[in-house]
Amino acid sequence: MFIIFGVGNKKEKEKQSHKMEHCYYCNNTTHWLAAKSSDHVSLFFIPVIPYKTSYSYRCPICNTGRKITKEEYEQF
Ligand SMILES: [Zn+2]
């Protein structure tokens, strides 16, 4: 019997901010996206264990953004 492990599966969850944010990079004012992305260890190609989670807040037009904390992400 084979057991197939994999690492580095990325899953991303996005939510749109309620407030408008101005982007100095592309010069647009829009609702930015708060994204949570996590890397998973997968078993038989199904992601089972998250081992690294990062949060970011970015402009949906040019994708410029910054890293945020979990607490900040939860406020969006
Ligand atoms: Zn932008």
PDB file of C-alpha atoms and ligand atoms in Angstrom:
ATOM      1  CA  MET A   1       0.000   0.000   0.000  1.00  0.00           C
ATOM      2  CA  PHE A   2       1.261   3.440  -0.892  1.00  0.00           C
ATOM      3  CA  ILE A   3       0.919   6.503   1.226  1.00  0.00           C
ATOM      4  CA  ILE A   4       1.454   9.676  -0.720  1.00  0.00           C
ATOM      5  CA  PHE A   5       2.522  12.757   1.171  1.00  0.00           C
ATOM      6  CA  GLY A   6       2.951  16.153  -0.336  1.00  0.00           C
ATOM      7  CA  VAL A   7       3.902  19.570   0.932  1.00  0.00           C
ATOM      8  CA  GLY A   8       3.432  23.047  -0.349  1.00  0.00           C
ATOM      9  CA  ASN A   9      -0.207  23.028  -1.267  1.00  0.00           C
ATOM     10  CA  LYS A  10      -1.405  26.555  -1.110  1.00  0.00           C
ATOM     11  CA  LYS A  11      -4.931  27.457  -0.226  1.00  0.00           C
ATOM     12  CA  GLU A  12      -6.068  31.021  -0.268  1.00  0.00           C
ATOM     13  CA  LYS A  13      -9.099  32.645   1.234  1.00  0.00           C
ATOM     14  CA  GLU A  14      -9.924  36.223   0.411  1.00  0.00           C
ATOM     15  CA  LYS A  15     -12.284  38.764   1.779  1.00  0.00           C
ATOM     16  CA  GLN A  16     -13.003  42.237   0.633  1.00  0.00           C
ATOM     17  CA  SER A  17     -12.414  45.155   2.929  1.00  0.00           C
ATOM     18  CA  HIS A  18     -15.354  47.403   3.739  1.00  0.00           C
ATOM     19  CA  LYS A  19     -13.354  50.570   3.651  1.00  0.00           C
ATOM     20  CA  MET A  20     -11.786  52.185   0.636  1.00  0.00           C
ATOM     21  CA  GLU A  21      -8.033  52.245   0.414  1.00  0.00           C
ATOM     22  CA  HIS A  22      -5.860  54.323  -1.821  1.00  0.00           C
ATOM     23  CA  CYS A  23      -3.038  52.604  -3.614  1.00  0.00           C
ATOM     24  CA  TYR A  24      -0.013  54.805  -4.254  1.00  0.00           C
ATOM     25  CA  TYR A  25       1.337  52.320  -6.698  1.00  0.00           C
ATOM     26  CA  CYS A  26      -1.398  52.240  -9.333  1.00  0.00           C
ATOM     27  CA  ASN A  27      -3.166  55.357  -8.049  1.00  0.00           C
ATOM     28  CA  ASN A  28      -6.572  53.799  -7.657  1.00  0.00           C
ATOM     29  CA  THR A  29      -8.911  53.938  -4.717  1.00  0.00           C
ATOM     30  CA  THR A  30     -10.816  50.747  -4.245  1.00  0.00           C
ATOM     31  CA  HIS A  31     -11.774  48.018  -1.793  1.00  0.00           C
ATOM     32  CA  TRP A  32      -8.638  46.097  -1.015  1.00  0.00           C
ATOM     33  CA  LEU A  33      -8.522  42.395  -0.381  1.00  0.00           C
ATOM     34  CA  ALA A  34      -7.471  40.753   2.836  1.00  0.00           C
ATOM     35  CA  ALA A  35      -6.141  37.306   2.061  1.00  0.00           C
ATOM     36  CA  LYS A  36      -5.254  34.369   4.208  1.00  0.00           C
ATOM     37  CA  SER A  37      -3.014  31.844   2.586  1.00  0.00           C
ATOM     38  CA  SER A  38      -1.917  28.614   4.131  1.00  0.00           C
ATOM     39  CA  ASP A  39       0.431  25.887   3.059  1.00  0.00           C
ATOM     40  CA  HIS A  40      -0.781  22.388   3.744  1.00  0.00           C
ATOM     41  CA  VAL A  41       0.720  18.979   4.037  1.00  0.00           C
ATOM     42  CA  SER A  42      -1.396  16.757   1.885  1.00  0.00           C
ATOM     43  CA  LEU A  43      -2.203  13.097   2.046  1.00  0.00           C
ATOM     44  CA  PHE A  44      -3.377  11.484  -1.178  1.00  0.00           C
ATOM     45  CA  PHE A  45      -3.522  14.969  -2.673  1.00  0.00           C
ATOM     46  CA  ILE A  46      -5.978  16.172  -0.053  1.00  0.00           C
ATOM     47  CA  PRO A  47      -4.662  19.035   2.102  1.00  0.00           C
ATOM     48  CA  VAL A  48      -4.842  17.894   5.714  1.00  0.00           C
ATOM     49  CA  ILE A  49      -2.421  19.753   7.974  1.00  0.00           C
ATOM     50  CA  PRO A  50      -1.812  23.470   7.673  1.00  0.00           C
ATOM     51  CA  TYR A  51       1.778  24.270   8.662  1.00  0.00           C
ATOM     52  CA  LYS A  52       2.275  27.831   7.563  1.00  0.00           C
ATOM     53  CA  THR A  53      -0.310  30.567   7.408  1.00  0.00           C
ATOM     54  CA  SER A  54       0.260  34.101   6.275  1.00  0.00           C
ATOM     55  CA  TYR A  55      -2.008  37.075   5.941  1.00  0.00           C
ATOM     56  CA  SER A  56      -1.832  39.902   3.501  1.00  0.00           C
ATOM     57  CA  TYR A  57      -3.745  43.003   2.575  1.00  0.00           C
ATOM     58  CA  ARG A  58      -3.481  44.071  -1.022  1.00  0.00           C
ATOM     59  CA  CYS A  59      -4.722  46.148  -3.874  1.00  0.00           C
ATOM     60  CA  PRO A  60      -6.798  43.975  -6.241  1.00  0.00           C
ATOM     61  CA  ILE A  61      -5.708  45.971  -9.280  1.00  0.00           C
ATOM     62  CA  CYS A  62      -1.929  45.812  -9.141  1.00  0.00           C
ATOM     63  CA  ASN A  63      -1.551  43.280  -6.314  1.00  0.00           C
ATOM     64  CA  THR A  64       0.683  45.549  -4.300  1.00  0.00           C
ATOM     65  CA  GLY A  65       0.169  45.075  -0.627  1.00  0.00           C
ATOM     66  CA  ARG A  66       1.601  44.365   2.733  1.00  0.00           C
ATOM     67  CA  LYS A  67       1.690  41.600   5.268  1.00  0.00           C
ATOM     68  CA  ILE A  68      -0.779  41.846   8.109  1.00  0.00           C
ATOM     69  CA  THR A  69      -1.272  39.939  11.307  1.00  0.00           C
ATOM     70  CA  LYS A  70      -4.011  37.441  12.037  1.00  0.00           C
ATOM     71  CA  GLU A  71      -5.696  39.997  14.309  1.00  0.00           C
ATOM     72  CA  GLU A  72      -5.754  42.592  11.561  1.00  0.00           C
ATOM     73  CA  TYR A  73      -7.123  40.060   9.102  1.00  0.00           C
ATOM     74  CA  GLU A  74      -9.968  39.198  11.432  1.00  0.00           C
ATOM     75  CA  GLN A  75     -11.026  42.815  11.591  1.00  0.00           C
ATOM     76  CA  PHE A  76     -11.720  42.977   7.888  1.00  0.00           C
TER      77      PHE A  76
HETATM   78 ZN    ZN B   1      -2.726  49.227  -6.770  1.00  0.00          ZN
END
